[in-house]
């Protein structure tokens, strides 16, 4: 009986995942932008670009820096979490469940050649599953902001 229940639960989980994918509920495709810059330089450039584009760097996490603190060397990576309070207020007014998506993330990774890239998901894609016209409008405002942050950061 336990096997039957486990099989039924697995089938239900697969059906839900398939339904979410069919409705566009899967993760949106990321945008990956290569740069001519080394990892640390690109992280610093992204930080400056966030500020220059009037957004806030809410938090930052880096597995490579954590590993280095333990004496372990891995390729550079850092997640920069970006948002601004006026957008947060608008987001929550449109959809409280969408709050899990903020802050939005920019992921800087170091390639094997030492050059780094930035990966992110467009805000319009991140917020689309919530089905809110107000949220969609806000996200469409943020798309060019994030595009400019990244474009400015990776520029030669």
Backbone as JSON Lines, residues from 0, in Angstrom:
{"i":0,"aa":"X","n":[0.82,-1.19,0.0],"ca":[0.0,0.0,0.0],"c":[0.86,1.25,0.0]}
{"i":1,"aa":"X","n":[1.98,1.27,0.75],"ca":[2.84,2.44,0.79],"c":[3.41,2.73,-0.6]}
{"i":2,"aa":"X","n":[3.76,1.69,-1.35],"ca":[4.28,1.87,-2.68],"c":[3.22,2.5,-3.58]}
{"i":3,"aa":"X","n":[1.98,2.07,-3.45],"ca":[0.89,2.62,-4.26],"c":[0.69,4.09,-3.92]}
{"i":4,"aa":"X","n":[0.7,4.42,-2.66],"ca":[0.53,5.81,-2.25],"c":[1.7,6.65,-2.77]}
{"i":5,"aa":"X","n":[2.92,6.14,-2.68],"ca":[4.09,6.86,-3.17],"c":[4.0,7.05,-4.68]}
{"i":6,"aa":"X","n":[3.56,6.03,-5.38],"ca":[3.41,6.14,-6.84],"c":[2.35,7.18,-7.2]}
{"i":7,"aa":"X","n":[1.26,7.19,-6.44],"ca":[0.2,8.17,-6.7],"c":[0.68,9.58,-6.43]}
{"i":8,"aa":"X","n":[1.44,9.77,-5.35],"ca":[1.98,11.1,-5.04],"c":[2.98,11.55,-6.11]}
{"i":9,"aa":"X","n":[3.81,10.63,-6.56],"ca":[4.77,10.97,-7.61],"c":[4.05,11.34,-8.9]}
{"i":10,"aa":"X","n":[3.01,10.6,-9.25],"ca":[2.24,10.91,-10.46],"c":[1.57,12.28,-10.34]}
{"i":11,"aa":"X","n":[1.03,12.57,-9.17],"ca":[0.38,13.86,-8.96],"c":[1.4,15.0,-9.07]}
{"i":12,"aa":"X","n":[2.58,14.82,-8.51],"ca":[3.61,15.84,-8.58],"c":[4.04,16.08,-10.02]}
{"i":13,"aa":"X","n":[4.2,15.0,-10.78],"ca":[4.57,15.14,-12.19],"c":[3.47,15.84,-12.98]}
{"i":14,"aa":"X","n":[2.22,15.53,-12.69],"ca":[1.1,16.17,-13.38],"c":[1.07,17.67,-13.07]}
{"i":15,"aa":"X","n":[1.3,18.04,-11.81],"ca":[1.33,19.46,-11.46],"c":[2.48,20.18,-12.15]}
{"i":16,"aa":"X","n":[3.63,19.56,-12.19],"ca":[4.79,20.18,-12.85],"c":[4.52,20.35,-14.34]}
{"i":17,"aa":"X","n":[3.92,19.34,-14.96],"ca":[3.61,19.43,-16.39],"c":[2.58,20.53,-16.65]}
{"i":18,"aa":"X","n":[1.59,20.64,-15.77],"ca":[0.57,21.68,-15.93],"c":[1.19,23.08,-15.78]}
{"i":19,"aa":"X","n":[2.1,23.23,-14.82],"ca":[2.76,24.52,-14.64],"c":[3.59,24.87,-15.86]}
{"i":20,"aa":"X","n":[4.32,23.89,-16.41],"ca":[5.12,24.15,-17.61],"c":[4.23,24.5,-18.79]}
{"i":21,"aa":"X","n":[3.11,23.82,-18.93],"ca":[2.2,24.08,-20.04],"c":[1.61,25.48,-19.95]}
{"i":22,"aa":"X","n":[1.48,26.01,-18.74],"ca":[0.94,27.35,-18.54],"c":[2.04,28.4,-18.46]}
{"i":23,"aa":"X","n":[3.25,28.0,-18.75],"ca":[4.36,28.95,-18.66],"c":[4.85,29.11,-17.24]}
{"i":24,"aa":"X","n":[4.54,28.17,-16.36],"ca":[4.91,28.28,-14.96],"c":[6.33,27.85,-14.67]}
{"i":25,"aa":"X","n":[7.06,27.36,-15.69],"ca":[8.45,26.99,-15.47],"c":[9.3,28.23,-15.34]}
{"i":26,"aa":"X","n":[10.55,28.05,-14.99],"ca":[11.45,29.19,-14.84],"c":[11.65,29.87,-16.19]}
{"i":27,"aa":"X","n":[11.62,31.21,-16.2],"ca":[11.84,31.93,-17.45],"c":[13.28,31.77,-17.92]}
{"i":28,"aa":"X","n":[13.46,31.85,-19.23],"ca":[14.81,31.73,-19.79],"c":[15.68,32.88,-19.3]}
{"i":29,"aa":"X","n":[16.89,32.56,-18.89],"ca":[17.78,33.63,-18.43],"c":[18.43,34.36,-19.6]}
{"i":30,"aa":"X","n":[18.82,35.59,-19.34],"ca":[19.61,36.39,-20.27],"c":[21.05,36.26,-19.79]}
{"i":31,"aa":"X","n":[21.96,35.89,-20.68],"ca":[23.37,35.75,-20.32],"c":[24.16,36.74,-21.17]}
{"i":32,"aa":"X","n":[24.92,37.61,-20.51],"ca":[25.68,38.65,-21.2],"c":[27.15,38.5,-20.85]}
{"i":33,"aa":"X","n":[27.96,38.18,-21.85],"ca":[29.4,38.03,-21.65],"c":[30.05,39.4,-21.51]}
{"i":34,"aa":"X","n":[31.18,39.43,-20.84],"ca":[31.92,40.69,-20.68],"c":[33.4,40.44,-20.95]}
{"i":35,"aa":"X","n":[34.13,41.52,-21.19],"ca":[35.58,41.4,-21.34],"c":[36.31,41.49,-20.0]}
{"i":36,"aa":"X","n":[35.55,41.61,-18.9],"ca":[36.14,41.9,-17.59],"c":[36.37,40.64,-16.76]}
{"i":37,"aa":"X","n":[37.37,40.71,-15.9],"ca":[37.62,39.66,-14.91],"c":[36.5,39.71,-13.86]}
{"i":38,"aa":"X","n":[36.36,38.64,-13.13],"ca":[35.26,38.5,-12.17],"c":[35.17,39.66,-11.17]}
{"i":39,"aa":"X","n":[36.22,39.92,-10.4],"ca":[36.15,40.97,-9.38],"c":[35.85,42.33,-10.0]}
{"i":40,"aa":"X","n":[36.45,42.61,-11.16],"ca":[36.19,43.88,-11.83],"c":[34.72,43.97,-12.24]}
{"i":41,"aa":"X","n":[34.17,42.88,-12.76],"ca":[32.77,42.93,-13.2],"c":[31.83,43.08,-12.02]}
{"i":42,"aa":"X","n":[32.1,42.42,-10.91],"ca":[31.25,42.59,-9.73],"c":[31.24,44.06,-9.31]}
{"i":43,"aa":"X","n":[32.39,44.68,-9.28],"ca":[32.48,46.09,-8.9],"c":[31.74,46.97,-9.9]}
{"i":44,"aa":"X","n":[31.85,46.65,-11.18],"ca":[31.16,47.42,-12.21],"c":[29.64,47.26,-12.08]}
{"i":45,"aa":"X","n":[29.17,46.06,-11.78],"ca":[27.74,45.84,-11.6],"c":[27.25,46.64,-10.39]}
{"i":46,"aa":"X","n":[28.0,46.61,-9.3],"ca":[27.62,47.37,-8.11],"c":[27.48,48.86,-8.44]}
{"i":47,"aa":"X","n":[28.45,49.41,-9.17],"ca":[28.39,50.83,-9.55],"c":[27.22,51.1,-10.49]}
{"i":48,"aa":"X","n":[26.96,50.19,-11.39],"ca":[25.88,50.36,-12.35],"c":[24.51,50.3,-11.67]}
{"i":49,"aa":"X","n":[24.37,49.45,-10.68],"ca":[23.12,49.4,-9.91],"c":[22.84,50.76,-9.29]}
{"i":50,"aa":"X","n":[23.86,51.33,-8.66],"ca":[23.71,52.65,-8.03],"c":[23.45,53.74,-9.08]}
{"i":51,"aa":"X","n":[24.2,53.71,-10.17],"ca":[24.06,54.73,-11.21],"c":[22.67,54.69,-11.85]}
{"i":52,"aa":"X","n":[22.08,53.52,-11.86],"ca":[20.74,53.36,-12.45],"c":[19.64,53.47,-11.39]}
{"i":53,"aa":"X","n":[20.01,54.02,-10.26],"ca":[19.07,54.36,-9.18],"c":[18.28,53.17,-8.63]}
{"i":54,"aa":"X","n":[18.96,52.04,-8.55],"ca":[18.4,50.87,-7.89],"c":[19.23,50.6,-6.64]}
{"i":55,"aa":"X","n":[18.76,49.7,-5.8],"ca":[19.47,49.4,-4.57],"c":[20.05,48.0,-4.57]}
{"i":56,"aa":"X","n":[21.29,47.89,-4.1],"ca":[21.9,46.58,-3.88],"c":[21.45,46.14,-2.49]}
{"i":57,"aa":"X","n":[20.48,45.24,-2.45],"ca":[19.86,44.83,-1.2],"c":[20.75,43.85,-0.43]}
{"i":58,"aa":"X","n":[21.38,42.94,-1.17],"ca":[22.24,41.93,-0.54],"c":[23.13,41.32,-1.61]}
{"i":59,"aa":"X","n":[24.14,40.58,-1.14],"ca":[25.06,39.92,-2.06],"c":[25.49,38.61,-1.41]}
{"i":60,"aa":"X","n":[25.62,37.58,-2.24],"ca":[26.09,36.27,-1.76],"c":[27.09,35.72,-2.75]}
{"i":61,"aa":"X","n":[28.13,35.07,-2.25],"ca":[29.16,34.52,-3.13],"c":[29.71,33.22,-2.57]}
{"i":62,"aa":"X","n":[29.41,32.13,-3.26],"ca":[29.95,30.83,-2.85],"c":[31.46,30.81,-3.0]}
{"i":63,"aa":"X","n":[31.99,31.47,-4.04],"ca":[33.44,31.45,-4.25],"c":[34.18,32.2,-3.14]}
{"i":64,"aa":"X","n":[33.6,33.3,-2.69],"ca":[34.24,34.03,-1.59],"c":[34.15,33.25,-0.28]}
{"i":65,"aa":"X","n":[33.02,32.59,-0.07],"ca":[32.88,31.74,1.11],"c":[33.86,30.58,1.07]}
{"i":66,"aa":"X","n":[34.01,29.98,-0.1],"ca":[34.95,28.88,-0.25],"c":[36.38,29.36,-0.02]}
{"i":67,"aa":"X","n":[36.71,30.54,-0.56],"ca":[38.06,31.08,-0.39],"c":[38.37,31.31,1.08]}
{"i":68,"aa":"X","n":[37.37,31.7,1.85],"ca":[37.58,31.92,3.28],"c":[37.92,30.61,3.99]}
{"i":69,"aa":"X","n":[37.55,29.48,3.35],"ca":[37.89,28.16,3.92],"c":[39.11,27.56,3.25]}
{"i":70,"aa":"X","n":[39.76,28.34,2.37],"ca":[40.95,27.85,1.68],"c":[40.66,27.01,0.45]}
{"i":71,"aa":"X","n":[39.42,27.08,-0.06],"ca":[39.03,26.3,-1.23],"c":[38.87,27.26,-2.4]}
{"i":72,"aa":"X","n":[39.46,26.91,-3.55],"ca":[39.39,27.76,-4.73],"c":[38.38,27.2,-5.72]}
{"i":73,"aa":"X","n":[37.38,28.0,-6.04],"ca":[36.44,27.68,-7.12],"c":[36.3,28.94,-7.98]}
{"i":74,"aa":"X","n":[35.77,28.78,-9.18],"ca":[35.57,29.95,-10.04],"c":[34.66,30.96,-9.37]}
{"i":75,"aa":"X","n":[34.92,32.22,-9.67],"ca":[34.16,33.3,-9.06],"c":[32.68,33.26,-9.41]}
{"i":76,"aa":"X","n":[31.86,33.5,-8.42],"ca":[30.42,33.65,-8.63],"c":[29.88,34.52,-7.52]}
{"i":77,"aa":"X","n":[28.91,35.36,-7.89],"ca":[28.26,36.22,-6.91],"c":[26.85,36.51,-7.37]}
{"i":78,"aa":"X","n":[25.92,36.46,-6.44],"ca":[24.55,36.84,-6.7],"c":[24.34,38.21,-6.08]}
{"i":79,"aa":"X","n":[23.96,39.17,-6.91],"ca":[23.67,40.52,-6.43],"c":[22.16,40.7,-6.46]}
{"i":80,"aa":"X","n":[21.58,40.98,-5.31],"ca":[20.14,41.1,-5.18],"c":[19.76,42.57,-5.24]}
{"i":81,"aa":"X","n":[18.88,42.9,-6.19],"ca":[18.62,44.28,-6.57],"c":[17.13,44.59,-6.5]}
{"i":82,"aa":"X","n":[16.79,45.71,-5.89],"ca":[15.41,46.18,-5.9],"c":[15.4,47.61,-5.35]}
{"i":83,"aa":"X","n":[14.23,48.16,-5.19],"ca":[14.07,49.5,-4.64],"c":[12.72,49.55,-3.94]}
{"i":84,"aa":"X","n":[12.62,50.3,-2.85],"ca":[11.43,50.26,-2.02],"c":[10.17,50.7,-2.74]}
{"i":85,"aa":"X","n":[10.24,51.71,-3.6],"ca":[9.01,52.12,-4.29],"c":[8.48,51.01,-5.18]}
{"i":86,"aa":"X","n":[9.38,50.24,-5.79],"ca":[8.94,49.08,-6.57],"c":[8.37,48.0,-5.66]}
{"i":87,"aa":"X","n":[8.99,47.82,-4.5],"ca":[8.5,46.82,-3.55],"c":[7.07,47.13,-3.12]}
{"i":88,"aa":"X","n":[6.8,48.39,-2.84],"ca":[5.44,48.79,-2.42],"c":[4.45,48.52,-3.53]}
{"i":89,"aa":"X","n":[4.81,48.89,-4.76],"ca":[3.92,48.63,-5.91],"c":[3.72,47.14,-6.14]}
{"i":90,"aa":"X","n":[4.8,46.38,-6.03],"ca":[4.72,44.93,-6.23],"c":[3.74,44.32,-5.23]}
{"i":91,"aa":"X","n":[3.89,44.67,-3.96],"ca":[3.04,44.08,-2.93],"c":[1.59,44.55,-3.03]}
{"i":92,"aa":"X","n":[1.38,45.78,-3.51],"ca":[0.01,46.24,-3.73],"c":[-0.65,45.43,-4.83]}
{"i":93,"aa":"X","n":[0.13,45.01,-5.81],"ca":[-0.39,44.23,-6.93],"c":[-0.53,42.75,-6.59]}
{"i":94,"aa":"X","n":[0.41,42.21,-5.79],"ca":[0.41,40.78,-5.5],"c":[1.32,40.48,-4.32]}
{"i":95,"aa":"X","n":[0.75,40.15,-3.19],"ca":[1.55,39.77,-2.02],"c":[2.36,38.5,-2.31]}
{"i":96,"aa":"X","n":[1.79,37.48,-2.96],"ca":[2.6,36.29,-3.26],"c":[3.83,36.58,-4.12]}
{"i":97,"aa":"X","n":[3.78,37.62,-4.96],"ca":[4.92,37.96,-5.8],"c":[6.1,38.45,-4.98]}
{"i":98,"aa":"X","n":[5.89,38.77,-3.72],"ca":[6.97,39.25,-2.86],"c":[8.12,38.28,-2.75]}
{"i":99,"aa":"X","n":[7.88,37.0,-3.0],"ca":[8.96,36.02,-2.94],"c":[10.0,36.25,-4.04]}
{"i":100,"aa":"X","n":[9.64,36.97,-5.08],"ca":[10.54,37.21,-6.21],"c":[11.52,38.36,-5.96]}
{"i":101,"aa":"X","n":[11.23,39.18,-4.97],"ca":[12.09,40.33,-4.69],"c":[13.04,40.0,-3.54]}
{"i":102,"aa":"X","n":[14.26,40.47,-3.6],"ca":[14.83,41.27,-4.66],"c":[15.14,40.43,-5.91]}
{"i":103,"aa":"X","n":[15.2,41.09,-7.05],"ca":[15.58,40.43,-8.3],"c":[17.09,40.21,-8.28]}
{"i":104,"aa":"X","n":[17.54,39.22,-9.03],"ca":[18.94,38.82,-8.92],"c":[19.73,38.99,-10.22]}
{"i":105,"aa":"X","n":[20.97,39.39,-10.04],"ca":[21.97,39.39,-11.11],"c":[23.06,38.42,-10.65]}
{"i":106,"aa":"X","n":[23.44,37.5,-11.53],"ca":[24.4,36.46,-11.18],"c":[25.67,36.65,-12.02]}
{"i":107,"aa":"X","n":[26.76,36.97,-11.36],"ca":[28.04,37.17,-12.03],"c":[28.86,35.89,-11.85]}
{"i":108,"aa":"X","n":[29.32,35.36,-13.0],"ca":[30.11,34.13,-12.95],"c":[31.4,34.28,-13.75]}
{"i":109,"aa":"X","n":[32.42,33.61,-13.28],"ca":[33.73,33.63,-13.93],"c":[33.84,32.43,-14.85]}
{"i":110,"aa":"X","n":[34.22,32.69,-16.1],"ca":[34.41,31.61,-17.06],"c":[35.8,31.0,-16.96]}
{"i":111,"aa":"X","n":[36.01,29.89,-17.67],"ca":[37.32,29.23,-17.63],"c":[38.46,30.11,-18.14]}
{"i":112,"aa":"X","n":[38.13,31.1,-18.99],"ca":[39.16,31.99,-19.53],"c":[39.43,33.19,-18.61]}
{"i":113,"aa":"X","n":[38.75,33.25,-17.45],"ca":[38.95,34.35,-16.51],"c":[38.0,35.51,-16.73]}
{"i":114,"aa":"X","n":[37.31,35.55,-17.86],"ca":[36.34,36.61,-18.11],"c":[35.02,36.24,-17.44]}
{"i":115,"aa":"X","n":[34.29,37.27,-17.05],"ca":[33.04,37.03,-16.32],"c":[31.84,37.43,-17.17]}
{"i":116,"aa":"X","n":[30.69,36.88,-16.79],"ca":[29.43,37.21,-17.46],"c":[28.37,37.49,-16.39]}
{"i":117,"aa":"X","n":[27.27,38.09,-16.85],"ca":[26.13,38.37,-15.98],"c":[24.93,37.61,-16.52]}
{"i":118,"aa":"X","n":[24.24,36.92,-15.63],"ca":[23.02,36.2,-15.98],"c":[21.89,36.76,-15.14]}
{"i":119,"aa":"X","n":[20.73,36.97,-15.78],"ca":[19.55,37.42,-15.04],"c":[18.3,37.02,-15.78]}
{"i":120,"aa":"X","n":[17.2,37.09,-15.1],"ca":[15.89,36.87,-15.72],"c":[15.2,38.23,-15.81]}
{"i":121,"aa":"X","n":[14.6,38.49,-16.96],"ca":[13.88,39.76,-17.14],"c":[12.78,39.87,-16.09]}
{"i":122,"aa":"X","n":[12.64,41.02,-15.47],"ca":[11.57,41.19,-14.49],"c":[10.18,40.83,-15.04]}
{"i":123,"aa":"X","n":[9.92,41.16,-16.3],"ca":[8.61,40.82,-16.88],"c":[8.39,39.32,-16.91]}
{"i":124,"aa":"X","n":[9.43,38.54,-17.12],"ca":[9.31,37.08,-17.11],"c":[9.17,36.56,-15.68]}
{"i":125,"aa":"X","n":[9.89,37.16,-14.74],"ca":[9.83,36.73,-13.35],"c":[8.42,36.92,-12.78]}
{"i":126,"aa":"X","n":[7.82,38.07,-13.08],"ca":[6.52,38.41,-12.48],"c":[5.31,37.95,-13.31]}
{"i":127,"aa":"X","n":[5.52,37.51,-14.53],"ca":[4.41,37.13,-15.41],"c":[3.48,36.07,-14.81]}
{"i":128,"aa":"X","n":[3.98,35.05,-14.12],"ca":[3.09,34.01,-13.63],"c":[2.03,34.48,-12.63]}
{"i":129,"aa":"X","n":[2.16,35.68,-12.09],"ca":[1.23,36.13,-11.06],"c":[-0.07,36.7,-11.63]}
{"i":130,"aa":"X","n":[-0.13,36.92,-12.93],"ca":[-1.37,37.31,-13.58],"c":[-1.97,38.62,-13.1]}
{"i":131,"aa":"X","n":[-1.13,39.61,-12.85],"ca":[-1.6,40.91,-12.38],"c":[-1.19,41.98,-13.39]}
{"i":132,"aa":"X","n":[-2.16,42.73,-13.92],"ca":[-1.86,43.79,-14.88],"c":[-0.95,44.86,-14.26]}
{"i":133,"aa":"X","n":[-1.2,45.21,-13.0],"ca":[-0.37,46.23,-12.34],"c":[1.07,45.73,-12.16]}
{"i":134,"aa":"X","n":[1.2,44.48,-11.8],"ca":[2.52,43.88,-11.62],"c":[3.24,43.77,-12.97]}
{"i":135,"aa":"X","n":[2.5,43.38,-14.01],"ca":[3.09,43.3,-15.34],"c":[3.59,44.67,-15.8]}
{"i":136,"aa":"X","n":[2.82,45.73,-15.53],"ca":[3.23,47.08,-15.92],"c":[4.51,47.49,-15.19]}
{"i":137,"aa":"X","n":[4.57,47.21,-13.9],"ca":[5.77,47.53,-13.13],"c":[6.98,46.76,-13.67]}
{"i":138,"aa":"X","n":[6.78,45.5,-13.95],"ca":[7.87,44.66,-14.45],"c":[8.37,45.15,-15.81]}
{"i":139,"aa":"X","n":[7.46,45.59,-16.66],"ca":[7.87,46.14,-17.96],"c":[8.7,47.41,-17.78]}
{"i":140,"aa":"X","n":[8.45,48.17,-16.73],"ca":[9.28,49.34,-16.42],"c":[10.69,48.9,-16.0]}
{"i":141,"aa":"X","n":[10.75,47.8,-15.28],"ca":[12.03,47.32,-14.76],"c":[12.89,46.63,-15.82]}
{"i":142,"aa":"X","n":[12.28,46.05,-16.86],"ca":[13.06,45.37,-17.89],"c":[14.18,46.24,-18.45]}
{"i":143,"aa":"X","n":[13.88,47.45,-18.93],"ca":[14.98,48.26,-19.48],"c":[15.97,48.75,-18.41]}
{"i":144,"aa":"X","n":[15.53,48.86,-17.17],"ca":[16.44,49.25,-16.08],"c":[17.49,48.15,-15.88]}
{"i":145,"aa":"X","n":[17.04,46.9,-15.81],"ca":[17.98,45.79,-15.62],"c":[18.86,45.6,-16.85]}
{"i":146,"aa":"X","n":[18.28,45.78,-18.02],"ca":[19.07,45.68,-19.25],"c":[20.18,46.73,-19.24]}
{"i":147,"aa":"X","n":[19.86,47.95,-18.82],"ca":[20.87,49.02,-18.79],"c":[21.92,48.78,-17.71]}
{"i":148,"aa":"X","n":[21.5,48.29,-16.56],"ca":[22.47,47.97,-15.5],"c":[23.52,47.01,-16.06]}
{"i":149,"aa":"X","n":[23.05,45.96,-16.7],"ca":[23.96,44.95,-17.22],"c":[24.78,45.5,-18.38]}
{"i":150,"aa":"X","n":[24.14,46.17,-19.32],"ca":[24.85,46.73,-20.49],"c":[25.96,47.68,-20.04]}
{"i":151,"aa":"X","n":[25.65,48.56,-19.09],"ca":[26.65,49.51,-18.59],"c":[27.8,48.76,-17.89]}
{"i":152,"aa":"X","n":[27.47,47.73,-17.15],"ca":[28.5,47.0,-16.4],"c":[29.45,46.23,-17.3]}
{"i":153,"aa":"X","n":[28.94,45.65,-18.39],"ca":[29.8,44.82,-19.24],"c":[30.52,45.61,-20.33]}
{"i":154,"aa":"X","n":[30.18,46.89,-20.48],"ca":[30.81,47.71,-21.51],"c":[32.33,47.72,-21.34]}
{"i":155,"aa":"X","n":[33.04,47.76,-22.47],"ca":[34.52,47.8,-22.38],"c":[35.04,49.03,-21.65]}
